[in-house]
Short mmCIF file of C-alpha atoms and ligand atoms in Angstrom, two decimals:
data_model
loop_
_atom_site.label_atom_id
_atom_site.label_comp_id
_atom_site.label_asym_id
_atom_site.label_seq_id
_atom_site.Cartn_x
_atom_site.Cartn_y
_atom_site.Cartn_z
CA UNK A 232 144.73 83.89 117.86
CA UNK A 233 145.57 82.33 114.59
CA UNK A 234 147.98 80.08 116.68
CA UNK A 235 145.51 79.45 118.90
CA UNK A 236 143.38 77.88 116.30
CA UNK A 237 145.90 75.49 114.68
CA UNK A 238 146.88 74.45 118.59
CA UNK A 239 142.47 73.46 119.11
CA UNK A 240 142.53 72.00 115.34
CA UNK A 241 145.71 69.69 116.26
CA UNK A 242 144.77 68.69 119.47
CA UNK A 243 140.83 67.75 117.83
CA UNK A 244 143.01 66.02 114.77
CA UNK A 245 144.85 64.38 117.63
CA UNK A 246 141.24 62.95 119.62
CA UNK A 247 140.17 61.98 116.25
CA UNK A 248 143.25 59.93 115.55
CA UNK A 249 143.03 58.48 119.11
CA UNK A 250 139.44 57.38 119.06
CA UNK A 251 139.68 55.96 115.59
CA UNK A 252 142.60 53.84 116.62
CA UNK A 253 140.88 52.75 119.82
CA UNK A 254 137.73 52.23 117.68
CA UNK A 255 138.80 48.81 116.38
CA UNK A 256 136.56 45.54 116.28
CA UNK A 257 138.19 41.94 114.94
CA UNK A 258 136.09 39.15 114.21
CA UNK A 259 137.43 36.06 114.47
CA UNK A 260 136.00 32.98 112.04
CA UNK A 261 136.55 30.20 109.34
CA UNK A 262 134.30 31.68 106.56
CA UNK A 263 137.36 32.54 104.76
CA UNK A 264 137.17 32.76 100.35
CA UNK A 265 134.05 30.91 99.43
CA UNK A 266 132.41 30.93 102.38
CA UNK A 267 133.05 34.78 103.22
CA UNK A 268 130.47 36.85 101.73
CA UNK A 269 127.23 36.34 103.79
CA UNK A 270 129.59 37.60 106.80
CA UNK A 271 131.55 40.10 104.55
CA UNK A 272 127.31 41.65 104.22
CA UNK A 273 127.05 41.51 107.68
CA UNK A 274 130.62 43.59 108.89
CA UNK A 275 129.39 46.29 106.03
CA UNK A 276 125.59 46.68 107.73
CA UNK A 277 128.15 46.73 111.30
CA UNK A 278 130.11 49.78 109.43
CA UNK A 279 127.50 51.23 108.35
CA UNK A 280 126.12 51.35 111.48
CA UNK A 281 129.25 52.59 113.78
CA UNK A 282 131.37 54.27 110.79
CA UNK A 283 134.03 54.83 113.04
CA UNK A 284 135.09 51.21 113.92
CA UNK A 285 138.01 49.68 112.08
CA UNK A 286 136.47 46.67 111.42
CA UNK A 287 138.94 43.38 111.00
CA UNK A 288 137.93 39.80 109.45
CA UNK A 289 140.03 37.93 110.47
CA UNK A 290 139.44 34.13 109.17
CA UNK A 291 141.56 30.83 108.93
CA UNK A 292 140.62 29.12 105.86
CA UNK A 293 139.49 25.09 106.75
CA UNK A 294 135.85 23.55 106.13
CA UNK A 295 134.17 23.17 109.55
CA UNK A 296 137.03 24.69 111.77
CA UNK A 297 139.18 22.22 110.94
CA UNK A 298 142.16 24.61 111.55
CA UNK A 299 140.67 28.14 112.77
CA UNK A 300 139.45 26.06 116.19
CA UNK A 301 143.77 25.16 116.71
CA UNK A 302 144.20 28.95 116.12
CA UNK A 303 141.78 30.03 118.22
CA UNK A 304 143.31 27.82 121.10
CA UNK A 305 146.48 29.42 121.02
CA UNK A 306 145.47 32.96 121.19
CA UNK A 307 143.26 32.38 123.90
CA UNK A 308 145.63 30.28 125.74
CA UNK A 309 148.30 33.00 125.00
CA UNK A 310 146.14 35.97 126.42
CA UNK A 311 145.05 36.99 122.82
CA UNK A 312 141.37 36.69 122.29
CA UNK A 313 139.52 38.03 119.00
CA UNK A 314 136.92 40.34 119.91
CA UNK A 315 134.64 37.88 119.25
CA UNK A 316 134.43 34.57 117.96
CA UNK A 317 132.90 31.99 115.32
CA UNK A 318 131.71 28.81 118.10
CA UNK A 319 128.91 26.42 117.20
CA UNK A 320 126.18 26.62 119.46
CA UNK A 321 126.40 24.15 122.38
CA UNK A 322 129.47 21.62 124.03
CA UNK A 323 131.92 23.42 121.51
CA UNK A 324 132.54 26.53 123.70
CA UNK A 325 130.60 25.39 126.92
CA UNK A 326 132.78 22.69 127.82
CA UNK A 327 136.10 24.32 126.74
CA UNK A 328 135.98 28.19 127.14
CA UNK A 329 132.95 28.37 129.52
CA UNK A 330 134.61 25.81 132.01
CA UNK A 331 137.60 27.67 131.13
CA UNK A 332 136.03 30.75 132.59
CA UNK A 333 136.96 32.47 129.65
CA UNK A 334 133.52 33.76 128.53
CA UNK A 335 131.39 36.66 129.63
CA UNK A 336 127.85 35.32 130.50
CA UNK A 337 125.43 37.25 128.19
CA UNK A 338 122.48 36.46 129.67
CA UNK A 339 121.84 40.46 130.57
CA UNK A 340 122.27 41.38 126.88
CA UNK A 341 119.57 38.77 125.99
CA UNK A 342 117.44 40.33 128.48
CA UNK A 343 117.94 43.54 127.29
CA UNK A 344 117.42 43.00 123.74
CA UNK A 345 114.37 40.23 124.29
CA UNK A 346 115.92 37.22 122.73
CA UNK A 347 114.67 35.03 125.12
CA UNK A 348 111.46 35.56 123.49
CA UNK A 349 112.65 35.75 120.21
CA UNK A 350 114.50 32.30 119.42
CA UNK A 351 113.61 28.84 119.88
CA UNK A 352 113.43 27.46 123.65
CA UNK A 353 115.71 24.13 122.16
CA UNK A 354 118.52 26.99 121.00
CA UNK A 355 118.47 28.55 123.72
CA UNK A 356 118.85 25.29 125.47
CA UNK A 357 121.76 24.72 123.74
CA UNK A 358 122.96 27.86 124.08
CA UNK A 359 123.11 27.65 127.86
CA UNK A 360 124.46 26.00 131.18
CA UNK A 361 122.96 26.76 134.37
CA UNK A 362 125.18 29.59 134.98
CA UNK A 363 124.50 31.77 132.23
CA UNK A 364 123.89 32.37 128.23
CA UNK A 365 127.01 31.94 126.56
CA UNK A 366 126.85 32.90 122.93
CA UNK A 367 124.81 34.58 120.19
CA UNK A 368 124.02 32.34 117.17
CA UNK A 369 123.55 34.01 113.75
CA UNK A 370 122.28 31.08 111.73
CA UNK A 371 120.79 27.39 111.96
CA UNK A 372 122.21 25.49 109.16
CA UNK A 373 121.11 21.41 108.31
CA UNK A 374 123.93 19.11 108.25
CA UNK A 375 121.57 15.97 106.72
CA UNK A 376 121.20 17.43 103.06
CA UNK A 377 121.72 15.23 99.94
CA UNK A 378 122.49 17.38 96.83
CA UNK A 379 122.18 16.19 93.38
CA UNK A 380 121.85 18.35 89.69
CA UNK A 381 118.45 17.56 88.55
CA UNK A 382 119.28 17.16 84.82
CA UNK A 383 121.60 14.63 85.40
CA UNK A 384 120.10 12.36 87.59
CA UNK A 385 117.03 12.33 85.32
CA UNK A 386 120.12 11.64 82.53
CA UNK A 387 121.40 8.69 84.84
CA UNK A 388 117.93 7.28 85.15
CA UNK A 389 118.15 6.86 88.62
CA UNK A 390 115.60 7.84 91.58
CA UNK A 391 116.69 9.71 94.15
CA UNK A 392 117.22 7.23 97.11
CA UNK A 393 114.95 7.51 100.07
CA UNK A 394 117.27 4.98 102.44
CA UNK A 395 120.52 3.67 102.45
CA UNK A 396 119.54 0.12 101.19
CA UNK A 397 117.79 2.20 98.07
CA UNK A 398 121.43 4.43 97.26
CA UNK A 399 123.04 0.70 98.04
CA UNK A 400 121.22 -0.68 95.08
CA UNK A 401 121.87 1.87 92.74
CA UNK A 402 125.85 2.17 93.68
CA UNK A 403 126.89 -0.22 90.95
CA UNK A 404 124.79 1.63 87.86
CA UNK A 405 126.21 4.77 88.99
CA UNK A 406 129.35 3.45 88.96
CA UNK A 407 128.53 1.43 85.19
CA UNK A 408 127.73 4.82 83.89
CA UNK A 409 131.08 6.05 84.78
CA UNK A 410 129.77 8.29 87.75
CA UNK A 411 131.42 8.97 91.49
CA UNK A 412 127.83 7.43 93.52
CA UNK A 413 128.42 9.85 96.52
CA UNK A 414 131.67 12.42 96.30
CA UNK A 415 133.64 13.00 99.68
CA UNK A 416 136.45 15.40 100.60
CA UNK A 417 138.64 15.49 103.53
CA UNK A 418 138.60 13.85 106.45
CA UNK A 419 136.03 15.76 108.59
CA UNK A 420 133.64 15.99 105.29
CA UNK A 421 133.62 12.28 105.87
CA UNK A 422 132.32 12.36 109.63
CA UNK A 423 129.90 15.44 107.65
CA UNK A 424 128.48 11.97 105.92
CA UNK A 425 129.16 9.53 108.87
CA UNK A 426 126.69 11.32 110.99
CA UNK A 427 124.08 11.57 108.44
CA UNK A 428 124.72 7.50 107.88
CA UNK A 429 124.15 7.02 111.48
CA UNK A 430 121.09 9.24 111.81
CA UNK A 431 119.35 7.27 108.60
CA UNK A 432 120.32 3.99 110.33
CA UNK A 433 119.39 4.53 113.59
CA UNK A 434 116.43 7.20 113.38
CA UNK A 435 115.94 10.22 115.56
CA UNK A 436 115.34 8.59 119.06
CA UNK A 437 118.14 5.85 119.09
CA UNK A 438 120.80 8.69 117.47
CA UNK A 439 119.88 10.89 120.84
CA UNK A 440 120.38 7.54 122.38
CA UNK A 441 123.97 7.34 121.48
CA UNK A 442 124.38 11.33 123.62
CA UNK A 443 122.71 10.74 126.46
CA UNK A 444 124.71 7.43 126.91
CA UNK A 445 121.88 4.86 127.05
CA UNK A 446 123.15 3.27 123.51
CA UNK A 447 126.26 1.91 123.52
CA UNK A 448 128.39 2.42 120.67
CA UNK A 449 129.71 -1.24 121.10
CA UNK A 450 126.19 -2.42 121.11
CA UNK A 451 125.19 -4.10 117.55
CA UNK A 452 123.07 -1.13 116.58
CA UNK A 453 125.63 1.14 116.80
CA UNK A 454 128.07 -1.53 115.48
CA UNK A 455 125.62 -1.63 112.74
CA UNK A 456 126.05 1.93 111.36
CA UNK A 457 130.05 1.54 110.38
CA UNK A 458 129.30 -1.57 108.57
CA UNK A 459 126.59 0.15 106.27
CA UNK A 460 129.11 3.55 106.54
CA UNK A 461 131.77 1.21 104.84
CA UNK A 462 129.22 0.06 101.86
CA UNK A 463 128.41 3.67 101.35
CA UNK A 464 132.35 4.58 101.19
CA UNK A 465 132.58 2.02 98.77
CA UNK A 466 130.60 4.16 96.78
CA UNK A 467 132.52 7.13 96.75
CA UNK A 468 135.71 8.50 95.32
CA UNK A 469 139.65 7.54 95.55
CA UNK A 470 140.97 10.70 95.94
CA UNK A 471 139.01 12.35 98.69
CA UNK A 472 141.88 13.95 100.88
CA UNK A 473 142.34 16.28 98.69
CA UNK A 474 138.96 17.70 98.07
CA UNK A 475 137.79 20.58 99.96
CA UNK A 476 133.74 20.68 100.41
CA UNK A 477 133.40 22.41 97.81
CA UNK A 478 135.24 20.79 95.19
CA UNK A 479 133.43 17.71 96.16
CA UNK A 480 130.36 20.36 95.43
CA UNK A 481 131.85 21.21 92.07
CA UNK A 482 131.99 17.82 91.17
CA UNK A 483 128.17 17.32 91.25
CA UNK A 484 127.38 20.41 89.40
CA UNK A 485 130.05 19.26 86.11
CA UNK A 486 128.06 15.99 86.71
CA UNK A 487 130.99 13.96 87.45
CA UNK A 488 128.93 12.61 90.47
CA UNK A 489 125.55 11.91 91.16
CA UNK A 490 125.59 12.93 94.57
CA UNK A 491 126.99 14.48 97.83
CA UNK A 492 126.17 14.90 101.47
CA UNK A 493 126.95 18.12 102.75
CA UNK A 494 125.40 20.96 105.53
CA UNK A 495 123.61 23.81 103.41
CA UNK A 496 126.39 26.06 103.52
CA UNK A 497 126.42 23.85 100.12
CA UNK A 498 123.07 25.96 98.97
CA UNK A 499 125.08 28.66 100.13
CA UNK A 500 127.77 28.40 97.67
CA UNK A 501 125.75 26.99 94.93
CA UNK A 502 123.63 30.31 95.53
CA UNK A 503 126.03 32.84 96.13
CA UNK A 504 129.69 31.61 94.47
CA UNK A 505 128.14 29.72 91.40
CA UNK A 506 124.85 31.90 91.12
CA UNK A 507 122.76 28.36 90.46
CA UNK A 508 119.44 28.66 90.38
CA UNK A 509 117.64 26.26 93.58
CA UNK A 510 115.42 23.73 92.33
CA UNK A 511 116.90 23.79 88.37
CA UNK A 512 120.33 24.21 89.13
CA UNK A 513 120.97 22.29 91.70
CA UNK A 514 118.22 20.06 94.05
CA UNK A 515 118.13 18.34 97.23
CA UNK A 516 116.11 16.00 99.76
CA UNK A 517 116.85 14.83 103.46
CA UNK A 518 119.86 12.58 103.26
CA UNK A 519 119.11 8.87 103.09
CA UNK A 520 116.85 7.51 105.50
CA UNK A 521 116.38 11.23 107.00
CA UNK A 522 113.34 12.46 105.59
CA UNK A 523 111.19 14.34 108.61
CA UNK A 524 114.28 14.69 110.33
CA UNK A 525 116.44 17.94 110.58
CA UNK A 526 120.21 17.77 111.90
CA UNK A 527 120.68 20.96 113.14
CA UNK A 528 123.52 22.91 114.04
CA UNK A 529 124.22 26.22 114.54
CA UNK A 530 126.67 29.15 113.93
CA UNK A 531 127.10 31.73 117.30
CA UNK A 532 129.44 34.54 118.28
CA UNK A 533 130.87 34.88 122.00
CA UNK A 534 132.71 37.30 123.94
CA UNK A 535 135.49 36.48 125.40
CA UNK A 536 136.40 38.31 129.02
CA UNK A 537 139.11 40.44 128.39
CA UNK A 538 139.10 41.51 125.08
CA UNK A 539 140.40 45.15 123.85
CA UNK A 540 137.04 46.32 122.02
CA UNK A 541 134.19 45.01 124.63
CA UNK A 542 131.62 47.70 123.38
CA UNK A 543 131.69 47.58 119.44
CA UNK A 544 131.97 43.74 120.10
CA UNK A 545 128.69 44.41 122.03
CA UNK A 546 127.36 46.39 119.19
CA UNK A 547 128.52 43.38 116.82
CA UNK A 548 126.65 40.61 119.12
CA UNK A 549 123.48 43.01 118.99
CA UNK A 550 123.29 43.43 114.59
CA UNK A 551 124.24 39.72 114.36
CA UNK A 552 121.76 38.96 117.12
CA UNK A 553 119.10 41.01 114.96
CA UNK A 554 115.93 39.95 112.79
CA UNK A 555 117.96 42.90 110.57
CA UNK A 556 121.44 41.28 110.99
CA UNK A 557 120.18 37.65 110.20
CA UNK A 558 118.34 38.56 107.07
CA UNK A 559 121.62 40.28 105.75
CA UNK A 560 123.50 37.12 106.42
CA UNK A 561 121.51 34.09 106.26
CA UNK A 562 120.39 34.27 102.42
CA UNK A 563 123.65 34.07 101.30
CA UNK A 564 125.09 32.23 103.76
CA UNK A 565 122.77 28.77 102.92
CA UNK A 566 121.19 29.30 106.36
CA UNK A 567 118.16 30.47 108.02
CA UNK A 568 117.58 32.86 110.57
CA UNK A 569 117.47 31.47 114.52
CA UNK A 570 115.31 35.16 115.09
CA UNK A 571 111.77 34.53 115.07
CA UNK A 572 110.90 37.98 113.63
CA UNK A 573 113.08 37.02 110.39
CA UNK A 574 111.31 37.69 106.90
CA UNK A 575 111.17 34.80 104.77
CA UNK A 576 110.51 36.49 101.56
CA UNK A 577 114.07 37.65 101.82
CA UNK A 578 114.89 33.24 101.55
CA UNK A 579 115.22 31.63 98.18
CA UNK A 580 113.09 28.15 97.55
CA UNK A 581 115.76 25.88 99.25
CA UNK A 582 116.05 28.27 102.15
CA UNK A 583 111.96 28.32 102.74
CA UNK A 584 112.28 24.50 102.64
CA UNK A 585 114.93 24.32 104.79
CA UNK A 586 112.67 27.27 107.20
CA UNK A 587 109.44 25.21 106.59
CA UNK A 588 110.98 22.02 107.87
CA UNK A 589 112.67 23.05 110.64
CA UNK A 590 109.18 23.98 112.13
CA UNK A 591 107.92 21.08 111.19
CA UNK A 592 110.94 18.21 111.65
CA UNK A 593 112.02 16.50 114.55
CA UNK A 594 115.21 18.33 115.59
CA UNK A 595 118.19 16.27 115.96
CA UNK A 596 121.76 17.82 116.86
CA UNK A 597 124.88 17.35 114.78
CA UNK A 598 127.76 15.80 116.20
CA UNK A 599 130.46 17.20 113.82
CA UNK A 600 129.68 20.48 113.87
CA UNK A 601 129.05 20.72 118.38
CA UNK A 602 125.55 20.24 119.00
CA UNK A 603 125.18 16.66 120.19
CA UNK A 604 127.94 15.50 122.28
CA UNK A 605 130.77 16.72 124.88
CA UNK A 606 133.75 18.74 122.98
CA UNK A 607 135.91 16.22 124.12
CA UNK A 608 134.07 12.86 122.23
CA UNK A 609 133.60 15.54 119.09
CA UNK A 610 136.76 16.38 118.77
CA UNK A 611 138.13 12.49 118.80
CA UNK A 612 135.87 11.51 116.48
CA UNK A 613 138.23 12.06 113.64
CA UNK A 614 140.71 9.49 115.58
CA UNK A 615 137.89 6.85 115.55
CA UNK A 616 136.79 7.22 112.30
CA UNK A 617 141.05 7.07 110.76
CA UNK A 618 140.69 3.90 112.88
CA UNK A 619 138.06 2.80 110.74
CA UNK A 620 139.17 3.62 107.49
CA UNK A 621 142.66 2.13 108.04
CA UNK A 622 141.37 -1.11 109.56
CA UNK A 623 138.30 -1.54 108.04
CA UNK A 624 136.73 -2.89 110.86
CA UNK A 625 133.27 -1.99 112.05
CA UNK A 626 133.95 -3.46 115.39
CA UNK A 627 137.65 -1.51 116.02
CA UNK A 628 135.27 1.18 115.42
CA UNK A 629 132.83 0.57 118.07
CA UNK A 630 134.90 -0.12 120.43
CA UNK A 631 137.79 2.86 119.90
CA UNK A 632 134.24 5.17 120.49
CA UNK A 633 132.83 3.12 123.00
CA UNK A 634 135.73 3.98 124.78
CA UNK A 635 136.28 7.48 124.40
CA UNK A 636 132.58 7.70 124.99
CA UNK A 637 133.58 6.21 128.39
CA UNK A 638 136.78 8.29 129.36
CA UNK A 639 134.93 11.86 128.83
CA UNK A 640 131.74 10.43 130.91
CA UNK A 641 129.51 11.07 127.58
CA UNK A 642 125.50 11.40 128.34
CA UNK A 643 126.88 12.51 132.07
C1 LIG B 251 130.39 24.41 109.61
C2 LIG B 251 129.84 25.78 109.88
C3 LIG B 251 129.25 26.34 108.64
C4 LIG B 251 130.22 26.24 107.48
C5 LIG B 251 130.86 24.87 107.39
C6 LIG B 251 131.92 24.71 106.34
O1 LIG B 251 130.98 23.87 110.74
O2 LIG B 251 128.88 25.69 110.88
O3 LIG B 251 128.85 27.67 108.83
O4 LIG B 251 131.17 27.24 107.61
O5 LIG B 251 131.37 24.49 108.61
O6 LIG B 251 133.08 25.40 106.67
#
């Protein structure tokens, strides 16, 4: 008998063992350090919830996806996928994945859990091709934010500039009073500003213009926005390679520059990582020429066909799908919630401003971060603008896009 028991309580011990080793989720992403804890909140509400999945975050540090998107290539080419997978919302995983066939369609777990109801008609747009739904999006963050430090602009005596020509003109005070004007970072925080350049320049219609392919970018509009671009890099600092976001954050917070351009994920970190109060700590308007405008973008998480743990990635798509999931996340994350049903008490003062004008904006996609354009012009657009900055010349510029434009059939 007594052996009898120690055979049941092994073999249980054994089931346990096995189940907890099958029960395994990994989460795939580029909110790595800095940028991890809004996601590290959501993976504890996820264990909370289904205590016996091994839960692994598994990020590849790089502003933007800079490098995680190269790493993600190669384990999917290689037969690898995550579980499931940081994608912005739109072109980014439809036209490589999707067309790929590499995604489940998830249009049945929208169904099922009424989010076809419960988010914006334009996301879910985005979201979709004619064959299906294709990922989840957690967040909708604003790529066209100008960020400043209250007390020392009001120290600089400067206004904050409403258009390009207006931060043009005060460029060379900055600059007398021993200020960076605008800091950058690395290359793709310089596209970050590039887009918000073009959208002040050309306004919301004529920047939708230049997706659906009836603006040229060799036409002298579109010319037009590298030439004020290169004024506004004039204004910024020598050493930008090396500067991550957000260092190029930090450096308007010690007041060694009046300004930066960056998405909110900026709010996110002054918020969360520096524990800066909005409004005294830090401040912000639309980004020159902007205001009334919001550049979205968006965050999502897709499944991949294939994958080892289908059901708690399932389970993970449904929390981060959530009113409940968002409101965990999105706080500390600089964002705001996609869900309709989210609870903006839970937002700081930047975050209801950010919530307040994206129901009130016009909604414009970013290009740098996959919501405007085909994968394959977004992810050239670092070759054009190196072309730029090592020739100097608007018109190279227009014409290097102009052509890419034309070789992946953008606006088709
Ligand atoms: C964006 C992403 C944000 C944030 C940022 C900086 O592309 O959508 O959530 O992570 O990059 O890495």
């Amino acid at each position: 008998m007594k052996t009898f028991r120690v055979v049941i309580l092994a073999a249980v011990l054994g089931l346990l063992a096995l189940a907890s080793a099958q029960s395994q989720l990994e989460i795939f992403s580029w909110w790595a350090g800095d940028e991890g804890p809004a996601l590290q909140a959501l993976l504890d509400r996820y264990n909370e919830l289904h205590p016996d999945v091994n839960v692994i975050n598994a990020t590849v540090t790089g502003g933007s996806g800079v490098n995680a998107r190269a790493v993600l290539k190669t384990r999917m080419l290689g037969g690898d996928p995550p579980d499931s997978f940081q994608v912005h919302a739109g072109q980014e995983l439809i036209g490589t994945w999707v067309v790929a066939d590499r995604m489940e369609n998830l249009e049945d777990l929208y169904k099922e859990q009424g989010w076809l109801e419960k988010y914006p008609a334009g996301l879910l747009k985005l979201l979709s091709n004619d064959d299906g739904i294709w990922s989840v999006p957690v967040n909708i963050h604003r790529s066209n934010v100008m960020w400043y430090k209250p007390a020392k602009i009001e120290e600089l005596g400067v206004v904050v500039p409403n258009s390009w020509d207006e931060f043009l003109a005060i460029c060379p005070d900055l600059k007398a009073a021993g200020v960076t004007p605008l800091v950058v970072g690395e290359n793709w925080t310089q596209q970050h500003l590039w887009e918000s350049v073009a959208l002040g320049v050309l306004g919301a219609d004529d920047w939708a213009n230049l997706w659906n392919g009836s603006l040229a970018f060799n036409s002298d509009k579109a010319q037009n926005v590298w030439d004020v671009f290169g004024q506004v890099m004039a204004c910024t600092n020598d050493d930008a390679s090396g500067l991550s976001w957000q260092q190029a954050t930090d450096r308007v917070i010690s007041g060694e520059a009046a300004f930066n351009i960056m998405g909110d994920w900026a709010a996110g970190y002054m918020t969360t990582t520096l524990e800066l109060e909005p409004g005294s700590g830090f401040a912000w308007a639309a980004s020159p020429g902007t205001d009334g405008i919001f550049l979205m973008l968006s965050d999502s998480f897709g499944l991949p066909k294939g994958v080892a743990n289908r059901e708690a990635a399932i389970d993970w798509l449904k929390l981060l799908g959530s009113a409940e999931g968002q409101d965990i996340f999105n706080p500390l994350k600089g964002s705001i919630a996609p869900h309709l049903d989210s609870d903006l008490s839970k937002y700081n003062a930047y975050l209801q401003s950010a919530a307040a004008d994206w129901n009130s904006n016009v909604v414009a996609g970013s290009l740098i971060h996959g919501a405007a354009a085909k994968e394959a012009f977004q992810s050239q657009f670092g070759t054009i603008l190196e072309i730029y900055l090592s020739s100097g010349s608007a018109q190279a510029a227009a014409n290097a896009a102009n052509a890419i434009a034309q070789q992946v059939g953008l606006g088709q």
